[in-house]
Short mmCIF file of C-alpha atoms in Angstrom, two decimals:
data_model
loop_
_atom_site.label_atom_id
_atom_site.label_comp_id
_atom_site.label_asym_id
_atom_site.label_seq_id
_atom_site.Cartn_x
_atom_site.Cartn_y
_atom_site.Cartn_z
CA UNK A 1 90.34 8.80 57.62
CA UNK A 2 89.47 12.51 57.74
CA UNK A 3 90.31 14.44 60.88
CA UNK A 4 87.07 14.99 62.83
CA UNK A 5 88.54 17.57 65.21
CA UNK A 6 86.47 20.72 65.74
CA UNK A 7 88.86 22.54 68.09
CA UNK A 8 92.62 22.82 67.60
CA UNK A 9 95.04 24.44 70.02
CA UNK A 10 98.31 25.70 68.55
CA UNK A 11 101.23 25.85 70.99
CA UNK A 12 105.02 26.22 70.64
CA UNK A 13 105.59 23.73 73.48
CA UNK A 14 103.71 21.67 76.07
CA UNK A 15 104.23 19.16 78.88
CA UNK A 16 103.11 15.54 78.79
CA UNK A 17 103.60 14.78 82.48
CA UNK A 18 101.74 16.84 85.12
CA UNK A 19 102.75 14.79 88.15
CA UNK A 20 104.32 16.79 90.96
CA UNK A 21 103.18 20.20 89.68
CA UNK A 22 100.01 22.28 89.37
CA UNK A 23 98.00 22.18 86.18
CA UNK A 24 98.03 25.38 84.16
CA UNK A 25 95.00 27.03 82.62
CA UNK A 26 94.79 26.70 78.81
CA UNK A 27 97.53 24.10 78.70
CA UNK A 28 97.12 21.89 75.61
CA UNK A 29 96.83 18.65 77.59
CA UNK A 30 94.46 17.02 78.12
CA UNK A 31 92.11 17.93 75.29
CA UNK A 32 88.42 16.94 75.18
CA UNK A 33 86.67 14.77 72.59
CA UNK A 34 86.93 15.96 68.95
CA UNK A 35 89.74 18.35 69.70
CA UNK A 36 93.50 18.15 69.49
CA UNK A 37 96.69 20.02 70.32
CA UNK A 38 99.23 20.81 67.61
CA UNK A 39 102.46 21.42 69.49
CA UNK A 40 105.89 22.40 68.22
CA UNK A 41 107.77 20.50 70.94
CA UNK A 42 106.55 18.17 73.68
CA UNK A 43 108.47 17.76 76.95
CA UNK A 44 108.20 15.15 79.65
CA UNK A 45 108.88 17.39 82.65
CA UNK A 46 109.85 20.88 83.79
CA UNK A 47 113.56 20.11 83.89
CA UNK A 48 113.60 19.05 80.25
CA UNK A 49 111.48 22.07 79.25
CA UNK A 50 113.81 24.49 81.04
CA UNK A 51 116.99 22.88 79.69
CA UNK A 52 115.98 22.25 76.10
CA UNK A 53 113.61 25.14 75.43
CA UNK A 54 113.65 28.13 77.77
CA UNK A 55 117.43 28.32 78.15
CA UNK A 56 118.05 28.17 74.43
CA UNK A 57 118.19 31.44 72.55
CA UNK A 58 115.07 31.75 70.41
CA UNK A 59 114.91 35.02 68.55
CA UNK A 60 111.96 36.35 66.61
CA UNK A 61 113.12 34.80 63.35
CA UNK A 62 113.47 31.33 64.88
CA UNK A 63 110.05 31.59 66.52
CA UNK A 64 108.49 32.68 63.25
CA UNK A 65 110.06 29.82 61.32
CA UNK A 66 108.94 27.25 63.92
CA UNK A 67 105.41 28.67 64.00
CA UNK A 68 105.14 28.77 60.20
CA UNK A 69 106.38 25.19 59.93
CA UNK A 70 103.78 23.95 62.44
CA UNK A 71 100.99 25.67 60.52
CA UNK A 72 102.13 24.40 57.11
CA UNK A 73 102.56 20.83 58.36
CA UNK A 74 99.00 20.86 59.72
CA UNK A 75 97.38 23.07 57.10
CA UNK A 76 94.73 20.52 56.12
CA UNK A 77 93.63 20.02 59.72
CA UNK A 78 93.52 23.76 60.37
CA UNK A 79 91.51 24.26 57.21
CA UNK A 80 88.80 21.85 58.38
CA UNK A 81 88.36 22.79 62.04
CA UNK A 82 85.73 25.11 63.50
CA UNK A 83 87.94 26.84 66.07
CA UNK A 84 91.69 27.54 66.33
CA UNK A 85 93.08 28.77 69.65
CA UNK A 86 96.62 30.16 69.53
CA UNK A 87 98.64 30.02 72.75
CA UNK A 88 101.46 31.95 71.08
CA UNK A 89 101.07 35.28 69.34
CA UNK A 90 103.30 34.16 66.47
CA UNK A 91 100.84 31.49 65.29
CA UNK A 92 98.01 34.03 65.45
CA UNK A 93 99.99 36.65 63.50
CA UNK A 94 100.89 34.15 60.76
CA UNK A 95 97.28 32.98 60.36
CA UNK A 96 96.20 36.63 60.23
CA UNK A 97 98.78 37.33 57.50
CA UNK A 98 97.79 34.25 55.47
CA UNK A 99 94.13 35.24 55.69
CA UNK A 100 94.86 38.80 54.52
CA UNK A 101 96.59 37.46 51.41
CA UNK A 102 93.84 34.95 50.66
CA UNK A 103 96.00 31.96 51.56
CA UNK A 104 93.83 30.74 54.47
CA UNK A 105 90.04 30.64 54.41
CA UNK A 106 88.34 31.80 57.62
CA UNK A 107 84.63 31.47 56.73
CA UNK A 108 82.79 29.71 59.55
CA UNK A 109 85.87 29.71 61.79
CA UNK A 110 86.80 31.20 65.14
CA UNK A 111 90.48 32.07 65.60
CA UNK A 112 91.58 33.35 69.00
CA UNK A 113 94.56 34.22 71.12
CA UNK A 114 94.76 35.39 74.72
CA UNK A 115 96.22 38.87 75.35
CA UNK A 116 98.04 39.07 78.67
CA UNK A 117 99.31 42.57 77.87
CA UNK A 118 97.68 45.51 76.12
CA UNK A 119 100.51 45.58 73.58
CA UNK A 120 99.43 42.10 72.44
CA UNK A 121 96.32 43.53 70.80
CA UNK A 122 97.57 47.10 70.28
CA UNK A 123 100.34 45.90 67.94
CA UNK A 124 97.72 44.12 65.83
CA UNK A 125 94.97 46.75 66.11
CA UNK A 126 95.37 48.20 62.60
CA UNK A 127 95.26 44.75 61.00
CA UNK A 128 92.46 43.45 63.19
CA UNK A 129 90.12 46.33 62.32
CA UNK A 130 90.01 45.10 58.72
CA UNK A 131 90.60 41.40 59.38
CA UNK A 132 87.95 38.69 58.84
CA UNK A 133 85.47 38.38 61.71
CA UNK A 134 87.00 35.01 62.62
CA UNK A 135 89.93 36.68 64.37
CA UNK A 136 89.21 37.47 68.03
CA UNK A 137 91.14 38.44 71.15
CA UNK A 138 90.59 37.14 74.68
CA UNK A 139 91.33 39.37 77.68
CA UNK A 140 91.71 38.22 81.29
CA UNK A 141 90.76 41.50 83.01
CA UNK A 142 87.72 43.74 82.64
CA UNK A 143 89.99 46.75 82.19
CA UNK A 144 91.75 45.14 79.25
CA UNK A 145 88.44 44.00 77.77
CA UNK A 146 86.92 47.48 77.92
CA UNK A 147 89.98 49.08 76.31
CA UNK A 148 90.32 46.45 73.57
CA UNK A 149 86.57 46.47 72.81
CA UNK A 150 86.61 50.25 72.47
CA UNK A 151 89.36 50.14 69.86
CA UNK A 152 88.55 46.87 68.07
CA UNK A 153 84.80 46.52 68.53
CA UNK A 154 82.92 44.36 71.02
CA UNK A 155 82.50 41.58 68.43
CA UNK A 156 86.27 41.15 68.32
CA UNK A 157 86.96 40.79 72.05
CA UNK A 158 86.06 38.15 74.65
CA UNK A 159 86.51 38.37 78.43
CA UNK A 160 87.75 35.20 80.10
CA UNK A 161 88.74 34.99 83.80
CA UNK A 162 92.16 33.49 84.50
CA UNK A 163 92.19 30.21 86.43
CA UNK A 164 94.54 28.22 88.66
CA UNK A 165 94.84 24.70 90.01
CA UNK A 166 92.94 25.06 93.28
CA UNK A 167 93.51 21.39 94.00
CA UNK A 168 97.24 22.12 94.26
CA UNK A 169 96.90 25.45 96.09
CA UNK A 170 94.95 24.73 99.28
CA UNK A 171 95.22 25.96 102.87
CA UNK A 172 97.68 24.07 105.08
CA UNK A 173 96.50 22.85 108.50
CA UNK A 174 99.55 24.26 110.31
CA UNK A 175 100.95 27.60 109.12
CA UNK A 176 104.57 28.35 110.02
CA UNK A 177 104.59 32.14 109.42
CA UNK A 178 108.32 32.29 108.66
CA UNK A 179 108.97 35.00 106.06
CA UNK A 180 106.78 37.20 103.93
CA UNK A 181 106.90 35.97 100.34
CA UNK A 182 107.55 38.29 97.39
CA UNK A 183 107.04 36.12 94.27
CA UNK A 184 107.17 36.84 90.55
CA UNK A 185 109.49 37.68 87.70
CA UNK A 186 108.37 40.96 86.15
CA UNK A 187 106.88 44.31 87.18
CA UNK A 188 107.86 43.96 90.85
CA UNK A 189 109.23 46.92 92.80
CA UNK A 190 112.54 45.49 94.04
CA UNK A 191 113.45 48.76 95.76
CA UNK A 192 110.83 48.19 98.44
CA UNK A 193 112.71 45.20 99.87
CA UNK A 194 115.60 47.00 101.71
CA UNK A 195 113.36 49.40 103.69
CA UNK A 196 111.00 46.57 104.65
CA UNK A 197 113.95 44.53 105.88
CA UNK A 198 115.20 47.56 107.79
CA UNK A 199 111.82 47.82 109.50
CA UNK A 200 112.22 44.24 110.75
CA UNK A 201 110.10 42.33 108.21
CA UNK A 202 111.65 39.04 107.06
CA UNK A 203 111.27 38.42 103.32
CA UNK A 204 111.77 35.58 100.86
CA UNK A 205 112.18 36.86 97.30
CA UNK A 206 111.38 34.01 94.92
CA UNK A 207 111.68 34.19 91.13
CA UNK A 208 113.28 32.55 88.10
CA UNK A 209 115.80 35.29 87.31
CA UNK A 210 119.40 34.58 88.38
CA UNK A 211 120.18 38.29 87.93
CA UNK A 212 118.52 38.95 91.30
CA UNK A 213 121.69 37.65 93.01
CA UNK A 214 123.48 40.80 91.86
CA UNK A 215 120.48 43.02 92.64
CA UNK A 216 120.32 41.77 96.24
CA UNK A 217 124.05 41.27 96.84
CA UNK A 218 123.87 43.35 100.04
CA UNK A 219 120.58 41.96 101.34
CA UNK A 220 121.71 38.32 100.99
CA UNK A 221 123.95 38.82 104.02
CA UNK A 222 120.92 39.81 106.12
CA UNK A 223 119.51 36.78 108.02
CA UNK A 224 116.01 38.22 107.57
CA UNK A 225 116.33 37.90 103.79
CA UNK A 226 116.25 34.81 101.59
CA UNK A 227 116.64 34.73 97.82
CA UNK A 228 115.29 31.67 96.00
CA UNK A 229 115.68 31.30 92.23
CA UNK A 230 114.49 28.54 89.91
CA UNK A 231 112.54 26.75 92.64
CA UNK A 232 110.49 23.69 91.79
CA UNK A 233 106.71 23.86 92.02
CA UNK A 234 106.81 21.84 95.21
CA UNK A 235 109.40 24.19 96.75
CA UNK A 236 107.34 27.22 95.77
CA UNK A 237 104.28 25.73 97.46
CA UNK A 238 106.27 25.11 100.64
CA UNK A 239 107.45 28.74 100.73
CA UNK A 240 103.92 29.98 100.07
CA UNK A 241 102.32 27.93 102.84
CA UNK A 242 105.03 29.02 105.30
CA UNK A 243 104.49 32.74 104.60
CA UNK A 244 102.57 35.03 106.97
CA UNK A 245 101.70 37.12 103.90
CA UNK A 246 102.40 37.46 100.18
CA UNK A 247 103.72 40.83 99.03
CA UNK A 248 102.89 42.06 95.53
CA UNK A 249 104.38 45.54 95.00
CA UNK A 250 103.49 46.01 91.32
CA UNK A 251 105.04 48.78 89.25
CA UNK A 252 102.94 50.39 86.49
CA UNK A 253 102.70 48.11 83.45
CA UNK A 254 100.33 47.19 80.61
CA UNK A 255 99.40 43.75 81.93
CA UNK A 256 97.90 41.94 84.89
CA UNK A 257 101.19 41.45 86.76
CA UNK A 258 100.85 39.50 89.99
CA UNK A 259 97.41 38.08 89.18
CA UNK A 260 98.42 34.41 89.18
CA UNK A 261 100.44 34.80 92.38
CA UNK A 262 97.50 36.52 94.08
CA UNK A 263 95.07 33.81 92.96
CA UNK A 264 97.37 31.10 94.29
CA UNK A 265 97.80 32.84 97.64
CA UNK A 266 94.07 33.45 98.11
CA UNK A 267 93.36 29.81 97.24
CA UNK A 268 95.95 28.74 99.83
CA UNK A 269 94.48 31.04 102.50
CA UNK A 270 97.60 33.24 102.73
CA UNK A 271 96.95 36.99 103.17
CA UNK A 272 97.92 39.13 100.17
CA UNK A 273 99.22 42.67 100.43
CA UNK A 274 99.16 44.50 97.09
CA UNK A 275 98.86 47.94 95.56
CA UNK A 276 96.16 48.90 93.08
CA UNK A 277 97.03 47.63 89.61
CA UNK A 278 95.43 46.02 86.57
CA UNK A 279 93.85 42.71 87.47
CA UNK A 280 94.57 42.79 91.19
CA UNK A 281 92.11 45.60 91.91
CA UNK A 282 89.38 43.66 90.10
CA UNK A 283 90.28 40.43 91.88
CA UNK A 284 90.16 41.98 95.35
CA UNK A 285 86.74 43.49 94.61
CA UNK A 286 85.38 40.25 93.13
CA UNK A 287 86.53 38.18 96.13
CA UNK A 288 85.50 40.79 98.71
CA UNK A 289 89.05 40.59 100.00
CA UNK A 290 89.47 41.63 103.65
CA UNK A 291 92.95 43.20 103.19
CA UNK A 292 92.76 46.83 101.96
CA UNK A 293 94.79 47.60 98.84
CA UNK A 294 97.60 50.12 99.02
CA UNK A 295 97.47 53.19 96.81
CA UNK A 296 101.21 53.44 96.18
CA UNK A 297 104.61 51.82 96.78
CA UNK A 298 105.59 53.86 99.84
CA UNK A 299 107.61 51.55 102.15
CA UNK A 300 106.17 53.11 105.30
CA UNK A 301 102.60 52.40 104.13
CA UNK A 302 103.57 48.82 103.30
CA UNK A 303 105.22 48.33 106.69
CA UNK A 304 102.13 49.63 108.49
CA UNK A 305 99.81 47.44 106.40
CA UNK A 306 101.95 44.37 107.03
CA UNK A 307 101.86 45.00 110.78
CA UNK A 308 98.07 45.17 110.62
CA UNK A 309 97.94 41.76 108.91
CA UNK A 310 100.32 40.37 111.52
CA UNK A 311 98.06 41.60 114.32
CA UNK A 312 94.99 39.95 112.74
CA UNK A 313 96.52 36.54 112.00
CA UNK A 314 94.74 34.75 114.86
CA UNK A 315 91.49 36.67 114.61
CA UNK A 316 88.55 34.31 113.91
CA UNK A 317 86.81 37.10 111.99
CA UNK A 318 89.85 37.66 109.77
CA UNK A 319 90.32 33.95 109.12
CA UNK A 320 86.63 33.58 108.20
CA UNK A 321 86.90 36.58 105.86
CA UNK A 322 89.91 34.97 104.12
CA UNK A 323 87.96 31.73 103.75
CA UNK A 324 84.97 33.62 102.34
CA UNK A 325 87.25 35.19 99.71
CA UNK A 326 88.66 31.78 98.93
CA UNK A 327 85.17 30.36 98.32
CA UNK A 328 84.33 33.24 95.98
CA UNK A 329 87.56 32.63 94.07
CA UNK A 330 86.72 28.96 93.57
CA UNK A 331 83.51 29.88 91.76
CA UNK A 332 85.25 31.66 88.88
CA UNK A 333 88.95 30.79 88.91
CA UNK A 334 89.12 27.02 89.40
CA UNK A 335 90.58 24.95 86.57
CA UNK A 336 88.07 22.31 85.52
CA UNK A 337 89.08 18.63 85.21
CA UNK A 338 90.05 16.59 82.13
CA UNK A 339 90.00 19.30 79.47
CA UNK A 340 86.55 20.58 80.45
CA UNK A 341 87.77 24.19 80.21
CA UNK A 342 88.53 23.70 76.51
CA UNK A 343 85.13 22.10 75.98
CA UNK A 344 83.51 25.06 77.73
CA UNK A 345 85.48 27.61 75.69
CA UNK A 346 84.56 25.87 72.43
CA UNK A 347 80.86 25.56 73.32
CA UNK A 348 80.62 29.21 74.39
CA UNK A 349 82.42 30.40 71.25
CA UNK A 350 80.08 28.46 68.97
CA UNK A 351 77.03 29.68 70.87
CA UNK A 352 78.22 33.28 70.54
CA UNK A 353 78.46 32.86 66.76
CA UNK A 354 74.85 31.65 66.45
CA UNK A 355 72.37 33.69 64.32
CA UNK A 356 70.42 34.71 67.43
CA UNK A 357 73.57 36.18 68.90
CA UNK A 358 74.45 38.01 65.71
CA UNK A 359 70.94 39.50 65.53
CA UNK A 360 71.03 40.71 69.14
CA UNK A 361 74.49 42.18 68.58
CA UNK A 362 73.30 44.06 65.50
CA UNK A 363 70.19 45.35 67.30
CA UNK A 364 72.31 46.53 70.23
CA UNK A 365 74.71 48.36 67.94
CA UNK A 366 71.90 50.15 66.07
CA UNK A 367 69.79 51.00 69.11
#
């Protein structure tokens, strides 16, 4: 029987079991009707994924071989479908290469990947300018979208807000206000921690990297400091809900660092203190966030801003403003149930490729 799938998601790995953890946006399970996920390796839980995938050395060559094998094994299915969404840049790059050499037909197709960093589309810019129209890039911030559209053309780029599991991240009835939480793995200013501790602010630094034990060898002896690495999703939620505030000191980078952590904190009703950076500035404006953004990474400015949050914790006006921001976030950043996000992405992509859309796009470009 011929495969009737219209949407295929290509992924190097995926989880089968989502019990005891938040769902993740664009995860290839579950998929809606007439769609399917083609996955290199399935895992039952986070422990198995960490042990058997993330901790194994996977260089570029190995990733390329695995991606090429997945595409070749499912070539017939990929040839028939209307839309292919690549969750890994390697699958996208291989399909782009095959299309350039006439080894994969793209007529009537939509082939996309999400670009978390500017380099994701910049490294492909030269090839994308002459690639078939099927190949498109999705951006999760307006800043990235504007930059990519300028260089690649508006027809090549799609803006899609990032989403989180707002059923998992919800306000707790009784907040403990133990330690400020500094979460995340990349693009965080670690140097801000010692001066904040010196000013009397208690901090939990939570991340996956074990190398932070050496980085904070001195601070670990301070009772106001706690370092947590490789925490479970449940443990992370407990630390988040116990925090008087979430700290996101983001160093300059080419991506939306801190965006997921900020979304989770806002959804949980925990105040967020952050400096202006890609993604976060847009999010604060969109949610009408009541905590002013910092303009730099000066420890004194962060200490003063944290004290202001601390003074407003029991203010009814402040709490209502946080709840208002949370409601605005739910409108645009809430993961939909049972694969509905994939159904929505597919429907919108097909609608955008309609003749009426192409005509309006042409008229706009020639006006």
